[in-house]
Short mmCIF file of C-alpha atoms in Angstrom, two decimals:
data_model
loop_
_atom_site.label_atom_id
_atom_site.label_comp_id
_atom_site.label_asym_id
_atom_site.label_seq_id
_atom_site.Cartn_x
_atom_site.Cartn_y
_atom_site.Cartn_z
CA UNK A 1 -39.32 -40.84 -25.41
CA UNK A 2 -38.31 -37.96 -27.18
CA UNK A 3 -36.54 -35.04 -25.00
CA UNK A 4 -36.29 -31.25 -25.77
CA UNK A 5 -33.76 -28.39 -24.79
CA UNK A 6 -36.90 -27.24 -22.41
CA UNK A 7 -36.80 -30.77 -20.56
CA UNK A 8 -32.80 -30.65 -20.52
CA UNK A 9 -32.47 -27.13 -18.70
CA UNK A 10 -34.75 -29.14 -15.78
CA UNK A 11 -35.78 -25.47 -14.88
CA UNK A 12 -37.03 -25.60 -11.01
CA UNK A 13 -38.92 -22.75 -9.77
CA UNK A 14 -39.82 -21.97 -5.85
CA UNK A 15 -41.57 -19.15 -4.57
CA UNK A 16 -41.38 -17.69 -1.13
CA UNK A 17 -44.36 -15.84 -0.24
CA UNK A 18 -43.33 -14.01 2.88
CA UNK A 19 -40.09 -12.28 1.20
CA UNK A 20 -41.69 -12.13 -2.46
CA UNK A 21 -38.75 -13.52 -4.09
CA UNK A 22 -39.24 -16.07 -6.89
CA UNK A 23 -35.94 -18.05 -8.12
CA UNK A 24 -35.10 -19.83 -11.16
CA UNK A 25 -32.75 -22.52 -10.85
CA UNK A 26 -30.99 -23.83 -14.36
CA UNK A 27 -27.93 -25.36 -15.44
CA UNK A 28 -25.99 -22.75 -16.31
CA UNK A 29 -23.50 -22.96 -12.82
CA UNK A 30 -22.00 -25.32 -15.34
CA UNK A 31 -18.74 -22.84 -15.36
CA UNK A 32 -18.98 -22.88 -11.27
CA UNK A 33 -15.24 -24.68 -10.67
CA UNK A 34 -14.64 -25.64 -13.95
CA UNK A 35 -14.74 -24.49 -17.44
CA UNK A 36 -14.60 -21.08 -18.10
CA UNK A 37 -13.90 -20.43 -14.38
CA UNK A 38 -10.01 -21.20 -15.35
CA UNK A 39 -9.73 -18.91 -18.05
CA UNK A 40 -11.12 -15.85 -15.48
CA UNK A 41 -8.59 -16.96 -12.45
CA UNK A 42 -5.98 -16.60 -14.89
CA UNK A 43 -7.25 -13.22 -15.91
CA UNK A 44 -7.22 -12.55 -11.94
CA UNK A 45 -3.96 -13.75 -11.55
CA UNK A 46 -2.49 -12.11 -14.59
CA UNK A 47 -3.74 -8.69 -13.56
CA UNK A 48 -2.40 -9.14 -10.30
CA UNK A 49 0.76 -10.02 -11.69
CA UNK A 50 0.54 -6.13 -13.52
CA UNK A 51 -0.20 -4.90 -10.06
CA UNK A 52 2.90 -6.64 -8.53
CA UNK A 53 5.28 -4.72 -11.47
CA UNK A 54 3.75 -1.17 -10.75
CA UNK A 55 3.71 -1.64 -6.57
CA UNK A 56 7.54 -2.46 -7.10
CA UNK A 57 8.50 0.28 -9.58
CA UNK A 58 8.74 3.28 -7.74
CA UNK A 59 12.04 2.24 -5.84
CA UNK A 60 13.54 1.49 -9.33
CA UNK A 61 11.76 4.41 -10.92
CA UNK A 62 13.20 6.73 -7.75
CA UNK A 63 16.60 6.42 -8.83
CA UNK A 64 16.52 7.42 -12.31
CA UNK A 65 14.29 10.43 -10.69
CA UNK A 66 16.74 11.77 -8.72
CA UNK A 67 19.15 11.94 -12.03
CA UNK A 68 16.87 13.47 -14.57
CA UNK A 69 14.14 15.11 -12.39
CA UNK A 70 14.99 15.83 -8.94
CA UNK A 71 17.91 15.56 -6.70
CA UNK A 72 15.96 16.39 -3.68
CA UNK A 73 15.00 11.95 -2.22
CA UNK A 74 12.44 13.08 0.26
CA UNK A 75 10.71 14.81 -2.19
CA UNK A 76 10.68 12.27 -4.87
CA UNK A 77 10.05 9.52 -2.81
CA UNK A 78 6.25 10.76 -2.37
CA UNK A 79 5.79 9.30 -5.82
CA UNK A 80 6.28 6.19 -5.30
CA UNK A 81 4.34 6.23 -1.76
CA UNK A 82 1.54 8.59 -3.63
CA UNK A 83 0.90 5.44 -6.16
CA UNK A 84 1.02 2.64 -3.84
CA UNK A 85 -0.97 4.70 -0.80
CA UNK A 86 -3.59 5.51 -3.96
CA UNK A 87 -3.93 1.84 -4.36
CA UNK A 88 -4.89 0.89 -1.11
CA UNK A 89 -6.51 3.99 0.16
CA UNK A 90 -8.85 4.35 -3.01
CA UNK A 91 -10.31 0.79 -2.16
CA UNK A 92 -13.85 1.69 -1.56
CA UNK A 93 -13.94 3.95 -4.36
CA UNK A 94 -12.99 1.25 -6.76
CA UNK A 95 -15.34 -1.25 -4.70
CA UNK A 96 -18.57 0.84 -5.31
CA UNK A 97 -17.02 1.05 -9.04
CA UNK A 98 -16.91 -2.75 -9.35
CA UNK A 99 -20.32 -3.29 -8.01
CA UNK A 100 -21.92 -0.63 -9.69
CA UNK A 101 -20.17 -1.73 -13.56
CA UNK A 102 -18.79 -4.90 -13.23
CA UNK A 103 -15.06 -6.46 -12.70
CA UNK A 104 -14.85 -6.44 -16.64
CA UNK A 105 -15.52 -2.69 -17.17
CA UNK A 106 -13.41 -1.82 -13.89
CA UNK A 107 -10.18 -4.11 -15.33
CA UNK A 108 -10.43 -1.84 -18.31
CA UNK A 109 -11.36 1.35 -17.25
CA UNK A 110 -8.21 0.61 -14.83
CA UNK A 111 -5.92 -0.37 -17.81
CA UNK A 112 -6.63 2.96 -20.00
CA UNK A 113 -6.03 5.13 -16.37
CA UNK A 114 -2.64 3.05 -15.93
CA UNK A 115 -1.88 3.83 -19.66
CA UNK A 116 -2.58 7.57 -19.81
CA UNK A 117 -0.94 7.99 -16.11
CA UNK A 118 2.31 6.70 -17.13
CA UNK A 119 1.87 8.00 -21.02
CA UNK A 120 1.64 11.56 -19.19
CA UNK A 121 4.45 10.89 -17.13
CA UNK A 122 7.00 9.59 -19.58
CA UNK A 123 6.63 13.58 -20.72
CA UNK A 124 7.15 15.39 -17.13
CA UNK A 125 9.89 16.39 -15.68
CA UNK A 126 8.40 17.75 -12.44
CA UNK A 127 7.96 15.98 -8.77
CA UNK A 128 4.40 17.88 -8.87
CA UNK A 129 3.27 16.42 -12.14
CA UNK A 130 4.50 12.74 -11.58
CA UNK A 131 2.51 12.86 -8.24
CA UNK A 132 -0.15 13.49 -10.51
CA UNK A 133 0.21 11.09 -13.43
CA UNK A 134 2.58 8.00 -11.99
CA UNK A 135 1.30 8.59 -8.61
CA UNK A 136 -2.61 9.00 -8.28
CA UNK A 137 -4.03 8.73 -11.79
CA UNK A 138 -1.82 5.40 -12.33
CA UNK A 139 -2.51 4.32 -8.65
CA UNK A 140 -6.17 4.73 -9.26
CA UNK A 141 -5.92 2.47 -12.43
CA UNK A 142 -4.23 0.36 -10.46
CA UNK A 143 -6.67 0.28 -8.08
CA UNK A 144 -9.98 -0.77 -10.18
CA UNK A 145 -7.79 -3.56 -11.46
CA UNK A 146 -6.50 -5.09 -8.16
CA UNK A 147 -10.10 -4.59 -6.73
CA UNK A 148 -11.61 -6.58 -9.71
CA UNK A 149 -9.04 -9.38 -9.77
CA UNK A 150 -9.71 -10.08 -5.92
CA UNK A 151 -13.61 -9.87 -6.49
CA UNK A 152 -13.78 -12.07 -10.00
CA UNK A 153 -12.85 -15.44 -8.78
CA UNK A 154 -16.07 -15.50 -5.91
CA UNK A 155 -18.42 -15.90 -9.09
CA UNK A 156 -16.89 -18.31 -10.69
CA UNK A 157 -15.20 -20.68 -7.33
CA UNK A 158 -17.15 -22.20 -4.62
CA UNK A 159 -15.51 -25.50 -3.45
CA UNK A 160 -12.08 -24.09 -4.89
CA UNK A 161 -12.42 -20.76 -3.57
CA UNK A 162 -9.92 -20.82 -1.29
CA UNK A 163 -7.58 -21.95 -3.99
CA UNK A 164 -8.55 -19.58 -6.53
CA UNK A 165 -7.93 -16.43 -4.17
CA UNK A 166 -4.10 -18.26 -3.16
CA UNK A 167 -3.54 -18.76 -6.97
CA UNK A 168 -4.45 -15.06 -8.08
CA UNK A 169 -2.66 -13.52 -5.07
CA UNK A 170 0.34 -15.43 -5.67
CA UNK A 171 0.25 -13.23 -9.40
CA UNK A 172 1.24 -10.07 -7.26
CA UNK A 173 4.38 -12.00 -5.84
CA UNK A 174 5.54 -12.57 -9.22
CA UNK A 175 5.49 -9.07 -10.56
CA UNK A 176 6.89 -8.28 -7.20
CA UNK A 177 10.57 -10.35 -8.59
CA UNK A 178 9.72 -9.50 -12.29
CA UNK A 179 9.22 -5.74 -11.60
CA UNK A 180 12.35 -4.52 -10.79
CA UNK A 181 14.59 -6.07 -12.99
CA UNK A 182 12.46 -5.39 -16.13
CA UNK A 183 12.42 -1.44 -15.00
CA UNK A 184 15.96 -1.37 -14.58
CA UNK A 185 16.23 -3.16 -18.18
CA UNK A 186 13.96 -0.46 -19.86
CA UNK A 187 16.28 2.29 -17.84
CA UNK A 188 19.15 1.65 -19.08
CA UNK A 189 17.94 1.15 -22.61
CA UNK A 190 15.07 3.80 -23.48
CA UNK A 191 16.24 6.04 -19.81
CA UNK A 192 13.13 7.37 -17.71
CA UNK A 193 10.86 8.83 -20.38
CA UNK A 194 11.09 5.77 -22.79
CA UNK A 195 10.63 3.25 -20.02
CA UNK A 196 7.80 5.15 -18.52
CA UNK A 197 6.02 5.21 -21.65
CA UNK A 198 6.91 1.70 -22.46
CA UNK A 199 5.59 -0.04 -18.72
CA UNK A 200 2.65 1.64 -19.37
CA UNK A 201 1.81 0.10 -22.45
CA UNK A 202 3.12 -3.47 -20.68
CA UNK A 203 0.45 -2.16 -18.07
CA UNK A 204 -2.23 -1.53 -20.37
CA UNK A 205 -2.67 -5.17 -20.34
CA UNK A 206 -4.96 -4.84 -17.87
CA UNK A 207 -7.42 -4.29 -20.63
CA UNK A 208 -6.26 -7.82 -21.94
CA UNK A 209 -7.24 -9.42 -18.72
CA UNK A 210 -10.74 -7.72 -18.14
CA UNK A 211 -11.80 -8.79 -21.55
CA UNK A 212 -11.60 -12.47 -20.50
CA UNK A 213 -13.71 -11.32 -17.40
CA UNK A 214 -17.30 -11.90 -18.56
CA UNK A 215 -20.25 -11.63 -16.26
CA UNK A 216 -20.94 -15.15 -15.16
CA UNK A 217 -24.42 -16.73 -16.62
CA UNK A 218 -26.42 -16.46 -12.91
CA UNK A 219 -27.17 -19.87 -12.16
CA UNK A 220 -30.64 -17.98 -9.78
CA UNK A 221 -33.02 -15.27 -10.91
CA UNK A 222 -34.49 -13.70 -8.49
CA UNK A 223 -36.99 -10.89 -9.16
CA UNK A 224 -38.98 -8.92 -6.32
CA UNK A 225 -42.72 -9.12 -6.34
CA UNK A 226 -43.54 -5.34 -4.60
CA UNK A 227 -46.52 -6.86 -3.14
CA UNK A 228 -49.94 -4.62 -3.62
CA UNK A 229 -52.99 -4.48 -1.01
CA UNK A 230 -56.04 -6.43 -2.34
CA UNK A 231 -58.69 -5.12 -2.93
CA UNK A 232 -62.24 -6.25 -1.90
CA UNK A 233 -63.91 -8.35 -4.81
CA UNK A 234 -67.17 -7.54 -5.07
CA UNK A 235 -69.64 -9.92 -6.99
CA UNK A 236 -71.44 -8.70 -10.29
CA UNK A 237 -74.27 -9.55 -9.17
CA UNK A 238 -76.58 -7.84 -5.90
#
């Protein structure tokens, strides 16, 4: 007996009448725990390990601030609160984002924010415009990312879901101890411009890490029947 790809899939449909949903069930949760499912919790965790390096920054950033910019520490510590408070405060915003594009898009669009926040800042030499590119335009960037990378791994985990959220959280601790001492590298080498100009493009791999984000194959289709009044049938014939 001869089999075809049709008889393979094993398509199942079931229909519930009172809710009008029909749903398609195929094989194509094959990347559900396995697979492909490894390559996006890296992506998670990678992207949270970008997050960890820019929520650690500032207090390195701050110093070589007060040098070249501003000698004046309660004012130029509202950068580094402006880009971390952006972050967390922007979370909705970047959740309707995600939901409305996708974690791939958001990683991205996150990236090239991150990239032209600190690109713009590496040129500034102004508390009022760092607020404005390192602080809220990078913290937003940052903030699409960090969303994405916490949403990704529920499409792709189910029985290792708890796993895959302690694995991609556990990215952010490790940008946490490689943050500082790679800011205070680029410092002392390139001074604030150069390194600002420089983390940004090691941020901009955020774009890296939502390209290995693809939308998951749904394993269910569901469409919604709008269900329309019937009409009386009337015979042809009186």
């Amino acid at each position: 007996m001869f089999t075809t790809d049709s008889d393979t899939r094993r398509e199942k449909y079931s229909a519930n009448s009172q809710g009008g949903t029909i749903v398609m069930d195929t094989d194509q949760d094959r990347d559900i725990d396995r697979g492909y499912a490894w390559v996006v919790l890296f992506a998670a965790t990678f992207s949270n390990f970008i997050t960890g390096m820019l929520v650690y920054s500032p207090g390195v950033f701050n110093t070589a601030i007060l040098e070249e910019v501003e000698h004046d520490l309660s004012r130029t510590s509202w950068i580094g609160s402006t880009l971390v408070g952006t972050i967390t405060m922007l979370g909705p915003v970047a959740g309707v984002f995600t939901n409305r594009f996708g974690c791939k898009v958001a990683t991205c669009t996150g990236g090239m924010l991150v990239l032209i926040g600190m690109s713009a800042a590496s040129f500034i030499k102004s508390v009022n415009g760092l607020l404005l590119t390192n602080g809220i335009l990078t913290g937003l960037g940052a903030c699409l990312a960090v969303n994405a990378a916490g949403t990704i791994p529920g499409y792709y985990f189910k029985k290792r879901l708890p796993i895959s959220f302690g694995v991609s959280t556990a990215g952010t601790a490790m940008g946490l101890f490689a943050g500082g001492p790679l800011v205070a590298i680029l410092l002392q080498t390139y001074s604030l411009s150069g390194a600002f100009l420089i983390f940004g493009g090691i941020a901009s791999n955020f774009c890296v890490a939502g390209s290995l984000m693809r939308p998951r194959r749904e394993a269910a289709l569901e469409a919604t029947i709008t269900e329309q009044p019937r009409l009386p049938v009337r015979s042809a014939l009186y």
